Structure formats: C-alpha cells, structure tokens
PDB file of C-alpha atoms in Angstrom:
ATOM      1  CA  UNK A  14      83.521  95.815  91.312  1.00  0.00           C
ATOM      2  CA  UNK A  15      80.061  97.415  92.327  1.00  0.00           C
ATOM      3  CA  UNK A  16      78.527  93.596  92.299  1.00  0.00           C
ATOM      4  CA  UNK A  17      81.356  92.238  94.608  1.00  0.00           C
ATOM      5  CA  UNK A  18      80.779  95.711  96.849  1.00  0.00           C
ATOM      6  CA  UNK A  19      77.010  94.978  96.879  1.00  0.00           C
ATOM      7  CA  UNK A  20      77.778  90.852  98.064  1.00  0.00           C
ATOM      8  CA  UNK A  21      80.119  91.737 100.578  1.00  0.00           C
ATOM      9  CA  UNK A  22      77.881  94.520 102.215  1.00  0.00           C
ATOM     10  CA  UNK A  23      74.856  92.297 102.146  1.00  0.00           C
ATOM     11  CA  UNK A  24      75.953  88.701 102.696  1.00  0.00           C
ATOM     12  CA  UNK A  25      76.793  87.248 106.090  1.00  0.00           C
ATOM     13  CA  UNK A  26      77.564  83.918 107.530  1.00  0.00           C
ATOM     14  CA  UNK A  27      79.557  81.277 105.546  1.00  0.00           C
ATOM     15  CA  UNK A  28      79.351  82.378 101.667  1.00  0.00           C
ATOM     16  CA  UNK A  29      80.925  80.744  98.478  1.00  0.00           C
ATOM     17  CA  UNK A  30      83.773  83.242  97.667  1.00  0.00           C
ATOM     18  CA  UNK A  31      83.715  84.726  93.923  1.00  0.00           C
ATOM     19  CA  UNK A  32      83.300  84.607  91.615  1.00  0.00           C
ATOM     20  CA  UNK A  33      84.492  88.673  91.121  1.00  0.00           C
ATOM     21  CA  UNK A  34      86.193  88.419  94.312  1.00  0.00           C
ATOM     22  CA  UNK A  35      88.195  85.793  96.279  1.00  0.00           C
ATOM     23  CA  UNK A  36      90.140  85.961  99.451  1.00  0.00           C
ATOM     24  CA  UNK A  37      93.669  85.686 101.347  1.00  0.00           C
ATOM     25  CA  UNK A  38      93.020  84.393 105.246  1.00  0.00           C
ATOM     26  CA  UNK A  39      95.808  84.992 107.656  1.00  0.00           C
ATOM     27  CA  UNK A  40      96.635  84.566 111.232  1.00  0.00           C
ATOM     28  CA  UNK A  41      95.005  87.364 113.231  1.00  0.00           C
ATOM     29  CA  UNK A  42      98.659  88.435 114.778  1.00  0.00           C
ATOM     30  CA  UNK A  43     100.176  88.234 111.448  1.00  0.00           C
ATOM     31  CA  UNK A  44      96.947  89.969 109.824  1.00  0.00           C
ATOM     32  CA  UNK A  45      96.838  92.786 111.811  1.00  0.00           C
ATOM     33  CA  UNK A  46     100.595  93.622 111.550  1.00  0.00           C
ATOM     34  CA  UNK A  47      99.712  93.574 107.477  1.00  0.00           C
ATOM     35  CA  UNK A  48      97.508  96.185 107.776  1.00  0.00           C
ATOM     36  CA  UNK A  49      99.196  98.487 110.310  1.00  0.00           C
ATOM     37  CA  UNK A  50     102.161  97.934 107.485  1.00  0.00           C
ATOM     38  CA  UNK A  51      99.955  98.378 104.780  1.00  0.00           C
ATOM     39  CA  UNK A  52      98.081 101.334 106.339  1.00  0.00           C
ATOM     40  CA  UNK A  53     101.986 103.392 107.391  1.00  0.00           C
ATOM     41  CA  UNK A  54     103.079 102.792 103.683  1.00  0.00           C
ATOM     42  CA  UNK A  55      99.476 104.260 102.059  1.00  0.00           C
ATOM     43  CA  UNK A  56      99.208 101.037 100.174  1.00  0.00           C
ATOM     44  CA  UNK A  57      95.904  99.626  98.127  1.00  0.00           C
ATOM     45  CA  UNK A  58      94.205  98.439 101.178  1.00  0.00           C
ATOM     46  CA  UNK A  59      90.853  96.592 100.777  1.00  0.00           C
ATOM     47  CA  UNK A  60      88.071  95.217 102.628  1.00  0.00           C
ATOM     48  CA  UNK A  61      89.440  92.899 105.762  1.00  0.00           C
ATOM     49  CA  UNK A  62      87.240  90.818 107.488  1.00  0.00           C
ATOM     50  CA  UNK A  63      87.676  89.037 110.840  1.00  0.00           C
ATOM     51  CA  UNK A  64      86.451  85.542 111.624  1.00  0.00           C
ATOM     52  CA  UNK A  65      87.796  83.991 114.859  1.00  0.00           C
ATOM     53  CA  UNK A  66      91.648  83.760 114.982  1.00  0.00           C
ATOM     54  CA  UNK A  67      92.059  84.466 111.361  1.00  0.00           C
ATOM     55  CA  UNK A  68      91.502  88.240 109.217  1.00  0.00           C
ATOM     56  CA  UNK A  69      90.573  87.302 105.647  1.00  0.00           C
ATOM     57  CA  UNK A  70      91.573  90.140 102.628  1.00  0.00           C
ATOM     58  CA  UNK A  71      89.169  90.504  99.986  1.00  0.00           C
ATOM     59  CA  UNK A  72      91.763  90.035  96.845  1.00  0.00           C
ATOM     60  CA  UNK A  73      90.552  90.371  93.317  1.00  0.00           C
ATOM     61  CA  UNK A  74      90.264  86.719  90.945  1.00  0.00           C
ATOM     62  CA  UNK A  75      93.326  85.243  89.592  1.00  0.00           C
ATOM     63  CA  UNK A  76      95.420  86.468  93.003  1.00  0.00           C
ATOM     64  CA  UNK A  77      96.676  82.975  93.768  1.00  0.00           C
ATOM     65  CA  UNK A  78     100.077  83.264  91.664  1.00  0.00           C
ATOM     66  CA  UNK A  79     102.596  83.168  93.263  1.00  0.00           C
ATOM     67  CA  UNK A  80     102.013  80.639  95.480  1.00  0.00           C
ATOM     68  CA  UNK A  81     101.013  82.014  98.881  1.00  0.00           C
ATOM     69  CA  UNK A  82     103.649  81.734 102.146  1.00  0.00           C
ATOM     70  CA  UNK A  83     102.937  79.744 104.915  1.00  0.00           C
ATOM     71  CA  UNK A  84     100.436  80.380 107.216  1.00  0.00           C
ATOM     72  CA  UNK A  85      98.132  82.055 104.517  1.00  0.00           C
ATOM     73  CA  UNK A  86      94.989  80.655 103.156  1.00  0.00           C
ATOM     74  CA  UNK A  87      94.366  81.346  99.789  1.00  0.00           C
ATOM     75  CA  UNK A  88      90.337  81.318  98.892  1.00  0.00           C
ATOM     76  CA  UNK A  89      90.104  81.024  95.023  1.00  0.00           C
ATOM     77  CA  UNK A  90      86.553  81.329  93.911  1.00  0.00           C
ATOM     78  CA  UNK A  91      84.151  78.255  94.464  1.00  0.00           C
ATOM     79  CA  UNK A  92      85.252  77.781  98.395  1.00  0.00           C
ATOM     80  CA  UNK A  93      84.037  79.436 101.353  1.00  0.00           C
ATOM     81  CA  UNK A  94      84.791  82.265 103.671  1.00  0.00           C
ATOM     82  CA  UNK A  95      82.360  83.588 106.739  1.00  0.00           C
ATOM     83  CA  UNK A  96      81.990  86.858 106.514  1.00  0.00           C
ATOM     84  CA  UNK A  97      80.726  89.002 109.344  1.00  0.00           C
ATOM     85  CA  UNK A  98      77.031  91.077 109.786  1.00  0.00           C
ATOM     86  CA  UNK A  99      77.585  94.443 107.941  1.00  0.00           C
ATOM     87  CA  UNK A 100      77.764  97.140 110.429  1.00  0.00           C
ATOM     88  CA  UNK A 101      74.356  99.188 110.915  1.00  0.00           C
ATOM     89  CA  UNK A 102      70.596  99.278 111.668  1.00  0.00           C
ATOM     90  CA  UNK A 103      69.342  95.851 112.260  1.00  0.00           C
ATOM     91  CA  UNK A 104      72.530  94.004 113.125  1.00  0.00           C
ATOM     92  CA  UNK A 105      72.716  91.560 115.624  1.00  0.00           C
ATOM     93  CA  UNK A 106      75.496  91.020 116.185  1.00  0.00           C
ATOM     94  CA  UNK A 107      75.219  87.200 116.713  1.00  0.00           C
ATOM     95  CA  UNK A 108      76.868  85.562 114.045  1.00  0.00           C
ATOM     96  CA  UNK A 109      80.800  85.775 114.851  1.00  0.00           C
ATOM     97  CA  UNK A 110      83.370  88.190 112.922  1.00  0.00           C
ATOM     98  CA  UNK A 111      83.554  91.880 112.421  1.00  0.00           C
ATOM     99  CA  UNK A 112      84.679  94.087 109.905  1.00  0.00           C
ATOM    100  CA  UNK A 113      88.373  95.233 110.405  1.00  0.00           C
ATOM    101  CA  UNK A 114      88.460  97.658 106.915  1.00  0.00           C
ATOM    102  CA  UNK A 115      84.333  97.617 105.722  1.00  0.00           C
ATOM    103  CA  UNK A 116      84.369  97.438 102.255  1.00  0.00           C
ATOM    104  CA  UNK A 117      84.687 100.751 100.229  1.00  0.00           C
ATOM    105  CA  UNK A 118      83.209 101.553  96.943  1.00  0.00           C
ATOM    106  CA  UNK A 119      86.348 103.645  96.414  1.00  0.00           C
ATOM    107  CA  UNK A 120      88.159 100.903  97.609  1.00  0.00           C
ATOM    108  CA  UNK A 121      87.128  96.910  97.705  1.00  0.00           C
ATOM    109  CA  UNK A 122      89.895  94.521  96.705  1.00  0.00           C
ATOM    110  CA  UNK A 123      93.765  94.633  98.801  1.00  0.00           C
ATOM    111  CA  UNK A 124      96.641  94.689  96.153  1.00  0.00           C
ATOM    112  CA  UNK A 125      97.091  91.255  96.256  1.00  0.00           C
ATOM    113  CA  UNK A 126     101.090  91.408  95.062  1.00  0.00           C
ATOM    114  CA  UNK A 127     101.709  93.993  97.874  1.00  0.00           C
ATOM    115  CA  UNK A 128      99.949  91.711 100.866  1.00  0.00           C
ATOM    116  CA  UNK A 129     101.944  89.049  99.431  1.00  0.00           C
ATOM    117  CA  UNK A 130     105.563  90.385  99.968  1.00  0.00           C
ATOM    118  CA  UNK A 131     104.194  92.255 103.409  1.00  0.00           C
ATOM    119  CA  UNK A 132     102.607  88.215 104.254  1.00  0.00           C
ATOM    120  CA  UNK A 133     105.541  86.710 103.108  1.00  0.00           C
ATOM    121  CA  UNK A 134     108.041  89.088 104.944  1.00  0.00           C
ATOM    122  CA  UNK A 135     105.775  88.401 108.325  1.00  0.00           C
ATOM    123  CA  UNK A 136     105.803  84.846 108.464  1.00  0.00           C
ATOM    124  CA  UNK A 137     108.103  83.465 110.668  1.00  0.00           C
ATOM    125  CA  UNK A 138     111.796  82.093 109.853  1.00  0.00           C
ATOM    126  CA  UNK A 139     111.997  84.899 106.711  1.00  0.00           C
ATOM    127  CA  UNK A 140     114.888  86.549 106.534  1.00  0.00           C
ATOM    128  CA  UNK A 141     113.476  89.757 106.449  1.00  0.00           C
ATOM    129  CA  UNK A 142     110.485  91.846 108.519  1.00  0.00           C
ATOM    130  CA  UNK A 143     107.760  94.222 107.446  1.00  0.00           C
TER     131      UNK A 143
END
C-alpha cells in the first residue's frame, strides 16, 4: 500500500494504472452522490480523483468481479487513468483534474464491493436508490 500511496501522490498526467492499484471511473453526478453516500454511512472511502466529467476511485487489484453497472469504467491494471497535480508547493495547476478525497496513508484504496452496490443502486433505471 505505501508504494501505491507514494505513485498516486507523485504522479500526474495520464499514468498506466497498477499494478498495486487500479481504478473505478464514474460519471461526475453519479460520483459525487457515491461519496456523499459513502461519506453519511462511514464507509472505507479511498482516494477519488477528478478528471473532466468523470471522478475515478482508486480500488485495490482484482476489484473487477462482479462485473461493473453501467455507466462505470472499470481500470484493471495495464490501462490508463489521468490523475491530477498533487495539492501543494510547486503545483501548477495546469494539467486538468483535482483531488476530490487526496490519498491517505491511513486510507488509499475505496472498498470496492461497497462502491459497487452504492454505483449500482445510482445508476439509472435500478430499482432501488442510495
């Protein structure tokens, strides 16, 4: 975990993701309702990144069963993410993105199994709402 906490803090721009981390990318409207949900029930909630109109969860590897729901872009190891300038001295600020949740050491990876049923119960035409 401290190598995937030391990536994610330093790297910026478009990055391979993995391969001790790998990512979940949702709509921005659907994102943030995740972690406001997420957040009210004191859930495992990891690093989020922004990038344009999609949020991106930092999931640990092997998070890709079961299949994701609509809408959500599962990022196994060996594909790409862009992840945003860590906040601090010497940041630009001009690549795009921010940091919704920086990453934590006490705290790096979302529970994947809990953003699933909070993605899946937030995409629209599910019976049921988060």
């Amino acid at each position: 975990m401290r190598e995937t906490l030391v990536f994610l803090t330093t790297a910026c721009g478009p990055v391979r993701v993995g391969p001790e981390w790998e990512a979940v990318l949702l709509p921005a409207d659907r994102a943030r309702r995740a972690v406001d949900h997420l957040v009210r029930r004191e859930a495992p909630l990891g690093a989020v990144f922004a990038d344009g109109p999609v949020w991106g969860f930092v999931v640990p590897p092997g998070s890709g069963t079961p299949v994701w729901p609509d809408g959500a872009d599962y990022r196994p190891a060996g594909t790409r993410v862009t992840l945003p300038v860590s906040p601090g001295p010497g940041s630009t600020g001009s690549l795009p993105g921010r940091w919704v949740r920086y990453p934590a050491p006490d705290r790096v990876f979302t529970a994947p199994l809990l953003l699933h049923q909070v993605a899946t119960a937030l995409t629209p035409g599910t019976e049921a709402a988060a």
